[in-house]
Amino acid sequence: RETNRLNLTLVLSLNNIKYIQSGSFAKIHLGELVLRSSFENLNVMHSSLQGLAGLQVNRLIVGEFTDILKMKAFQNGLLSGLCQVQMQEFVLMCFREFKNDTDTLFDCIGNVSTIRLVDLNLETLSEVPVFSQVKHLEWKKCKFQELPAEKLSLFKELRVLRITKSKDLNIFEQKFGSLTYLEVVDLSENRLSFLTCCSPKFPSSPNLKHLNLSFNSDISLTGDFANLRNLLYLDLQHTKLIHHGTYPVFLLLQKLFYLDIS
């Protein structure tokens, strides 16, 4: 409490925390707080997160380790205690079971600027809170089979979207809605296979500058980039490109700085 340094990192992982007393972290400022495999069950975790009320932290990391799973399931309302925590970035890691594909995941983190969700067996996207302030959203090693573009489009303030290393993700049929501020989309290292790349997929993202579709299955270059004229970076390496050569798909990309089709 005497330090209150914004760059101080406190790691409490791999302990057996029974309880965090209410007010213990009130008016505390931390750079990072890490709580991985720190609780023996969901009830202890839920009550302990409530004990973080009043904490101000740049990055909060909670969850499990892949090889040490004290808790496998995620339950509705588990993160409700975080409504009283001020944070810039939230990271949730390694939960294997999501009953009913919980719709409470974003309840208390909808106003966090950056959210990273890593190694979660979540098959569908949870309900998105109204007026979400999330600007950077990352899913890594998720269990999506279809890219939930329509629901992702409800994050109206989104600048950066990354969904990577998801081996079940192979369908990209939905179109993204109006994401005026979106600048970076990274969909690399999945197994995506889709037609009409790429303008029809992003009809209302005029500020998109970086698009990474590398290390996927196959993409049909039968569309154009009419809606993506501000694109600077396009990475298609190690992705099979089909139906190319029938239309000058890159013709409108006058600002393109980097192109990789190796």
mmCIF file of C-alpha atoms in Angstrom:
data_model
loop_
_atom_site.group_PDB
_atom_site.id
_atom_site.type_symbol
_atom_site.label_atom_id
_atom_site.label_comp_id
_atom_site.label_asym_id
_atom_site.label_seq_id
_atom_site.Cartn_x
_atom_site.Cartn_y
_atom_site.Cartn_z
ATOM 1 C CA ARG A 1 0.000 0.000 0.000
ATOM 2 C CA GLU A 2 2.953 2.323 0.619
ATOM 3 C CA THR A 3 4.361 1.898 -2.890
ATOM 4 C CA ASN A 4 1.416 2.466 -5.248
ATOM 5 C CA ARG A 5 3.759 2.277 -8.207
ATOM 6 C CA LEU A 6 2.068 2.032 -11.556
ATOM 7 C CA ASN A 7 4.800 -0.292 -12.852
ATOM 8 C CA LEU A 8 4.749 -2.749 -9.932
ATOM 9 C CA THR A 9 3.866 -6.334 -10.921
ATOM 10 C CA LEU A 10 2.371 -8.626 -8.272
ATOM 11 C CA VAL A 11 2.284 -12.337 -9.161
ATOM 12 C CA LEU A 12 0.238 -14.585 -6.861
ATOM 13 C CA SER A 13 -0.072 -17.550 -9.218
ATOM 14 C CA LEU A 14 0.212 -21.178 -8.054
ATOM 15 C CA ASN A 15 -0.759 -20.357 -4.500
ATOM 16 C CA ASN A 16 -3.802 -21.550 -2.601
ATOM 17 C CA ILE A 17 -5.640 -18.339 -1.808
ATOM 18 C CA LYS A 18 -8.612 -19.022 0.456
ATOM 19 C CA TYR A 19 -10.023 -15.519 0.733
ATOM 20 C CA ILE A 20 -9.316 -11.892 -0.156
ATOM 21 C CA GLN A 21 -10.756 -9.568 2.437
ATOM 22 C CA SER A 22 -12.948 -6.775 1.123
ATOM 23 C CA GLY A 23 -10.965 -3.552 0.951
ATOM 24 C CA SER A 24 -7.576 -5.258 0.814
ATOM 25 C CA PHE A 25 -6.818 -3.688 -2.564
ATOM 26 C CA ALA A 26 -8.807 -0.466 -2.164
ATOM 27 C CA LYS A 27 -6.944 2.538 -3.583
ATOM 28 C CA ILE A 28 -4.017 0.325 -4.594
ATOM 29 C CA HIS A 29 -2.355 1.090 -7.966
ATOM 30 C CA LEU A 30 -0.542 -1.757 -9.743
ATOM 31 C CA GLY A 31 1.029 -2.213 -13.120
ATOM 32 C CA GLU A 32 0.028 -5.886 -13.278
ATOM 33 C CA LEU A 33 -1.673 -8.455 -11.048
ATOM 34 C CA VAL A 34 -1.473 -12.153 -11.953
ATOM 35 C CA LEU A 35 -3.800 -14.763 -10.411
ATOM 36 C CA ARG A 36 -3.357 -18.062 -12.275
ATOM 37 C CA SER A 37 -4.160 -21.371 -10.562
ATOM 38 C CA SER A 38 -4.529 -19.412 -7.337
ATOM 39 C CA PHE A 39 -7.924 -20.703 -6.177
ATOM 40 C CA GLU A 40 -9.086 -24.219 -5.335
ATOM 41 C CA ASN A 41 -12.627 -23.868 -6.677
ATOM 42 C CA LEU A 42 -15.023 -21.493 -8.420
ATOM 43 C CA ASN A 43 -16.712 -20.270 -5.239
ATOM 44 C CA VAL A 44 -13.389 -19.222 -3.724
ATOM 45 C CA MET A 45 -12.393 -17.513 -6.959
ATOM 46 C CA HIS A 46 -15.706 -15.659 -7.193
ATOM 47 C CA SER A 47 -15.560 -14.348 -3.619
ATOM 48 C CA SER A 48 -11.865 -13.499 -3.893
ATOM 49 C CA LEU A 49 -12.358 -11.433 -7.053
ATOM 50 C CA GLN A 50 -14.985 -9.453 -5.160
ATOM 51 C CA GLY A 51 -12.258 -8.680 -2.642
ATOM 52 C CA LEU A 52 -10.358 -6.800 -5.359
ATOM 53 C CA ALA A 53 -12.888 -3.938 -5.232
ATOM 54 C CA GLY A 54 -11.202 -0.559 -5.410
ATOM 55 C CA LEU A 55 -8.079 -1.840 -7.176
ATOM 56 C CA GLN A 56 -6.621 0.155 -10.069
ATOM 57 C CA VAL A 57 -4.422 -1.980 -12.321
ATOM 58 C CA ASN A 58 -3.070 -1.677 -15.832
ATOM 59 C CA ARG A 59 -3.286 -5.417 -16.564
ATOM 60 C CA LEU A 60 -5.157 -8.126 -14.661
ATOM 61 C CA ILE A 61 -4.494 -11.772 -15.576
ATOM 62 C CA VAL A 62 -6.680 -14.542 -14.135
ATOM 63 C CA GLY A 63 -7.288 -18.174 -15.005
ATOM 64 C CA GLU A 64 -5.386 -21.417 -15.021
ATOM 65 C CA PHE A 65 -2.289 -23.018 -16.516
ATOM 66 C CA THR A 66 -2.680 -25.567 -19.315
ATOM 67 C CA ASP A 67 -0.968 -28.329 -17.310
ATOM 68 C CA ILE A 68 -2.367 -27.308 -13.909
ATOM 69 C CA LEU A 69 -6.142 -27.086 -14.030
ATOM 70 C CA LYS A 70 -7.566 -26.665 -10.545
ATOM 71 C CA MET A 71 -10.796 -25.515 -12.189
ATOM 72 C CA LYS A 72 -11.936 -26.628 -15.624
ATOM 73 C CA ALA A 73 -15.375 -25.049 -15.861
ATOM 74 C CA PHE A 74 -16.381 -21.410 -16.142
ATOM 75 C CA GLN A 75 -19.642 -20.476 -14.453
ATOM 76 C CA ASN A 76 -22.040 -17.610 -15.032
ATOM 77 C CA GLY A 77 -21.262 -14.573 -12.920
ATOM 78 C CA LEU A 78 -17.724 -15.726 -12.088
ATOM 79 C CA LEU A 79 -16.256 -12.326 -12.965
ATOM 80 C CA SER A 80 -18.955 -10.199 -11.353
ATOM 81 C CA GLY A 81 -16.538 -8.994 -8.689
ATOM 82 C CA LEU A 82 -14.514 -7.167 -11.330
ATOM 83 C CA CYS A 83 -17.206 -4.509 -11.741
ATOM 84 C CA GLN A 84 -15.469 -2.576 -8.948
ATOM 85 C CA VAL A 85 -11.959 -2.897 -10.426
ATOM 86 C CA GLN A 86 -10.480 -0.257 -12.725
ATOM 87 C CA MET A 87 -8.218 -1.842 -15.341
ATOM 88 C CA GLN A 88 -6.845 -1.124 -18.782
ATOM 89 C CA GLU A 89 -6.284 -4.719 -19.876
ATOM 90 C CA PHE A 90 -7.929 -7.987 -18.833
ATOM 91 C CA VAL A 91 -6.598 -11.459 -19.672
ATOM 92 C CA LEU A 92 -8.539 -14.686 -19.056
ATOM 93 C CA MET A 93 -6.714 -17.978 -19.621
ATOM 94 C CA CYS A 94 -7.319 -21.715 -19.801
ATOM 95 C CA PHE A 95 -10.908 -22.680 -19.027
ATOM 96 C CA ARG A 96 -12.077 -25.951 -20.563
ATOM 97 C CA GLU A 97 -15.838 -25.983 -20.019
ATOM 98 C CA PHE A 98 -18.445 -23.285 -20.623
ATOM 99 C CA LYS A 99 -21.965 -24.343 -19.661
ATOM 100 C CA ASN A 100 -24.543 -22.899 -22.058
ATOM 101 C CA ASP A 101 -21.734 -20.813 -23.598
ATOM 102 C CA THR A 102 -22.118 -18.292 -20.789
ATOM 103 C CA ASP A 103 -23.557 -14.895 -21.634
ATOM 104 C CA THR A 104 -21.980 -13.224 -18.602
ATOM 105 C CA LEU A 105 -18.382 -13.227 -19.785
ATOM 106 C CA PHE A 106 -18.316 -9.518 -20.678
ATOM 107 C CA ASP A 107 -20.654 -8.293 -17.932
ATOM 108 C CA CYS A 108 -18.005 -6.531 -15.840
ATOM 109 C CA ILE A 109 -15.246 -6.087 -18.407
ATOM 110 C CA GLY A 110 -17.172 -4.355 -21.191
ATOM 111 C CA ASN A 111 -15.494 -1.029 -20.420
ATOM 112 C CA VAL A 112 -11.946 -2.415 -20.389
ATOM 113 C CA SER A 113 -9.844 -1.073 -23.246
ATOM 114 C CA THR A 114 -8.042 -4.362 -24.032
ATOM 115 C CA ILE A 115 -9.368 -7.918 -23.569
ATOM 116 C CA ARG A 116 -7.340 -11.047 -24.310
ATOM 117 C CA LEU A 117 -9.008 -14.472 -24.089
ATOM 118 C CA VAL A 118 -6.533 -17.330 -24.369
ATOM 119 C CA ASP A 119 -7.081 -21.098 -24.615
ATOM 120 C CA LEU A 120 -10.794 -21.059 -23.819
ATOM 121 C CA ASN A 121 -13.079 -23.840 -25.044
ATOM 122 C CA LEU A 122 -15.778 -21.325 -25.880
ATOM 123 C CA GLU A 123 -17.680 -22.290 -29.028
ATOM 124 C CA THR A 124 -19.888 -19.206 -29.430
ATOM 125 C CA LEU A 125 -19.380 -15.560 -28.615
ATOM 126 C CA SER A 126 -21.058 -14.347 -25.447
ATOM 127 C CA GLU A 127 -23.518 -11.485 -25.405
ATOM 128 C CA VAL A 128 -21.817 -8.154 -26.036
ATOM 129 C CA PRO A 129 -22.709 -5.372 -23.584
ATOM 130 C CA VAL A 130 -24.346 -2.258 -24.985
ATOM 131 C CA PHE A 131 -21.986 0.707 -25.404
ATOM 132 C CA SER A 132 -18.900 -1.455 -25.000
ATOM 133 C CA GLN A 133 -15.637 0.507 -24.806
ATOM 134 C CA VAL A 134 -13.363 -2.368 -25.860
ATOM 135 C CA LYS A 135 -10.781 -1.178 -28.367
ATOM 136 C CA HIS A 136 -8.479 -4.203 -28.563
ATOM 137 C CA LEU A 137 -9.956 -7.728 -28.565
ATOM 138 C CA GLU A 138 -7.911 -10.891 -28.898
ATOM 139 C CA TRP A 139 -8.970 -14.539 -28.983
ATOM 140 C CA LYS A 140 -6.201 -17.144 -29.087
ATOM 141 C CA LYS A 141 -6.765 -20.907 -29.287
ATOM 142 C CA CYS A 142 -10.545 -20.649 -29.057
ATOM 143 C CA LYS A 143 -13.078 -23.239 -30.206
ATOM 144 C CA PHE A 144 -15.049 -21.189 -32.709
ATOM 145 C CA GLN A 145 -15.995 -23.068 -35.868
ATOM 146 C CA GLU A 146 -17.492 -20.025 -37.582
ATOM 147 C CA LEU A 147 -16.144 -16.507 -37.352
ATOM 148 C CA PRO A 148 -18.822 -14.575 -35.384
ATOM 149 C CA ALA A 149 -18.473 -11.400 -37.451
ATOM 150 C CA GLU A 150 -21.975 -10.102 -36.719
ATOM 151 C CA LYS A 151 -21.580 -10.235 -32.933
ATOM 152 C CA LEU A 152 -18.036 -8.909 -33.093
ATOM 153 C CA SER A 153 -19.437 -5.911 -34.945
ATOM 154 C CA LEU A 154 -21.248 -4.896 -31.750
ATOM 155 C CA PHE A 155 -17.885 -3.773 -30.346
ATOM 156 C CA LYS A 156 -18.338 -0.365 -31.978
ATOM 157 C CA GLU A 157 -15.135 1.143 -30.557
ATOM 158 C CA LEU A 158 -12.940 -1.713 -31.777
ATOM 159 C CA ARG A 159 -9.559 -0.755 -33.254
ATOM 160 C CA VAL A 160 -7.724 -4.087 -33.166
ATOM 161 C CA LEU A 161 -9.197 -7.585 -33.608
ATOM 162 C CA ARG A 162 -7.076 -10.730 -33.393
ATOM 163 C CA ILE A 163 -8.434 -14.294 -33.610
ATOM 164 C CA THR A 164 -5.512 -16.661 -34.062
ATOM 165 C CA LYS A 165 -4.320 -20.250 -33.647
ATOM 166 C CA SER A 166 -7.856 -21.674 -33.573
ATOM 167 C CA LYS A 167 -7.726 -24.982 -35.404
ATOM 168 C CA ASP A 168 -11.513 -25.450 -35.387
ATOM 169 C CA LEU A 169 -12.174 -22.110 -37.063
ATOM 170 C CA ASN A 170 -12.847 -22.788 -40.757
ATOM 171 C CA ILE A 171 -16.018 -20.866 -41.727
ATOM 172 C CA PHE A 172 -16.113 -17.173 -42.637
ATOM 173 C CA GLU A 173 -19.570 -16.515 -44.086
ATOM 174 C CA GLN A 174 -20.844 -13.602 -41.976
ATOM 175 C CA LYS A 175 -20.028 -10.036 -42.919
ATOM 176 C CA PHE A 176 -18.668 -7.509 -40.473
ATOM 177 C CA GLY A 177 -21.005 -4.622 -39.735
ATOM 178 C CA SER A 178 -20.093 -0.991 -39.319
ATOM 179 C CA LEU A 179 -16.736 -0.782 -37.532
ATOM 180 C CA THR A 180 -15.630 2.724 -38.351
ATOM 181 C CA TYR A 181 -12.541 2.724 -36.138
ATOM 182 C CA LEU A 182 -11.235 -0.757 -37.005
ATOM 183 C CA GLU A 183 -7.605 -0.601 -38.165
ATOM 184 C CA VAL A 184 -6.100 -4.054 -37.561
ATOM 185 C CA VAL A 185 -7.567 -7.508 -38.248
ATOM 186 C CA ASP A 186 -5.411 -10.577 -37.616
ATOM 187 C CA LEU A 187 -7.042 -13.908 -38.508
ATOM 188 C CA SER A 188 -3.826 -15.853 -38.979
ATOM 189 C CA GLU A 189 -3.060 -19.483 -38.115
ATOM 190 C CA ASN A 190 -6.642 -20.732 -38.291
ATOM 191 C CA ARG A 191 -8.164 -23.002 -40.954
ATOM 192 C CA LEU A 192 -10.359 -20.493 -42.691
ATOM 193 C CA SER A 193 -11.743 -21.251 -46.130
ATOM 194 C CA PHE A 194 -13.963 -18.691 -47.848
ATOM 195 C CA LEU A 195 -14.944 -17.030 -51.108
ATOM 196 C CA THR A 196 -14.909 -13.412 -52.354
ATOM 197 C CA CYS A 197 -11.966 -11.928 -50.532
ATOM 198 C CA CYS A 198 -12.058 -9.368 -49.288
ATOM 199 C CA SER A 199 -14.194 -6.278 -49.732
ATOM 200 C CA PRO A 200 -17.572 -8.018 -49.186
ATOM 201 C CA LYS A 201 -16.421 -9.221 -45.753
ATOM 202 C CA PHE A 202 -15.659 -5.675 -44.562
ATOM 203 C CA PRO A 203 -18.279 -3.435 -46.217
ATOM 204 C CA SER A 204 -18.095 -0.684 -43.569
ATOM 205 C CA SER A 205 -14.522 -0.632 -42.252
ATOM 206 C CA PRO A 206 -12.980 2.204 -44.275
ATOM 207 C CA ASN A 207 -10.038 2.692 -41.899
ATOM 208 C CA LEU A 208 -8.759 -0.882 -42.003
ATOM 209 C CA LYS A 209 -4.995 -0.717 -42.547
ATOM 210 C CA HIS A 210 -3.609 -4.128 -41.544
ATOM 211 C CA LEU A 211 -5.183 -7.425 -42.672
ATOM 212 C CA ASN A 212 -3.466 -10.711 -41.838
ATOM 213 C CA LEU A 213 -4.982 -13.881 -43.310
ATOM 214 C CA SER A 214 -1.790 -15.926 -43.364
ATOM 215 C CA PHE A 215 -1.524 -19.627 -42.527
ATOM 216 C CA ASN A 216 -5.136 -20.488 -43.347
ATOM 217 C CA SER A 217 -6.615 -23.097 -45.699
ATOM 218 C CA ASP A 218 -7.786 -21.457 -48.928
ATOM 219 C CA ILE A 219 -9.176 -18.084 -49.953
ATOM 220 C CA SER A 220 -10.845 -17.219 -53.225
ATOM 221 C CA LEU A 221 -9.644 -13.968 -54.780
ATOM 222 C CA THR A 222 -12.761 -13.370 -56.851
ATOM 223 C CA GLY A 223 -13.763 -10.158 -55.107
ATOM 224 C CA ASP A 224 -11.954 -6.870 -54.829
ATOM 225 C CA PHE A 225 -10.742 -4.416 -52.190
ATOM 226 C CA ALA A 226 -13.017 -1.504 -53.100
ATOM 227 C CA ASN A 227 -14.017 -0.922 -49.474
ATOM 228 C CA LEU A 228 -10.459 -1.276 -48.199
ATOM 229 C CA ARG A 229 -8.639 1.416 -50.133
ATOM 230 C CA ASN A 230 -6.632 2.492 -47.075
ATOM 231 C CA LEU A 231 -5.047 -0.924 -46.605
ATOM 232 C CA LEU A 232 -1.300 -0.698 -45.952
ATOM 233 C CA TYR A 233 -0.464 -4.270 -44.963
ATOM 234 C CA LEU A 234 -1.853 -7.472 -46.515
ATOM 235 C CA ASP A 235 -0.436 -10.851 -45.473
ATOM 236 C CA LEU A 236 -1.613 -13.993 -47.282
ATOM 237 C CA GLN A 237 1.482 -16.145 -46.879
ATOM 238 C CA HIS A 238 1.048 -19.909 -46.576
ATOM 239 C CA THR A 239 -2.627 -19.629 -47.521
ATOM 240 C CA LYS A 240 -3.752 -21.249 -50.759
ATOM 241 C CA LEU A 241 -5.116 -18.588 -53.101
ATOM 242 C CA ILE A 242 -7.685 -19.844 -55.595
ATOM 243 C CA HIS A 243 -9.506 -18.308 -58.563
ATOM 244 C CA HIS A 244 -6.837 -15.650 -58.895
ATOM 245 C CA GLY A 245 -6.044 -13.989 -62.207
ATOM 246 C CA THR A 246 -9.638 -13.511 -63.344
ATOM 247 C CA TYR A 247 -9.858 -9.994 -61.930
ATOM 248 C CA PRO A 248 -7.190 -7.412 -60.961
ATOM 249 C CA VAL A 249 -7.990 -7.705 -57.264
ATOM 250 C CA PHE A 250 -5.101 -5.524 -56.066
ATOM 251 C CA LEU A 251 -5.739 -2.699 -58.516
ATOM 252 C CA LEU A 252 -7.471 -0.428 -55.992
ATOM 253 C CA LEU A 253 -4.870 -0.838 -53.256
ATOM 254 C CA GLN A 254 -2.908 2.278 -54.168
ATOM 255 C CA LYS A 255 -1.662 2.793 -50.586
ATOM 256 C CA LEU A 256 -0.468 -0.769 -50.035
ATOM 257 C CA PHE A 257 2.990 -0.884 -48.487
ATOM 258 C CA TYR A 258 3.438 -4.603 -47.766
ATOM 259 C CA LEU A 259 2.062 -7.621 -49.638
ATOM 260 C CA ASP A 260 3.026 -11.236 -48.922
ATOM 261 C CA ILE A 261 1.610 -14.064 -51.083
ATOM 262 C CA SER A 262 4.560 -16.412 -50.605
#
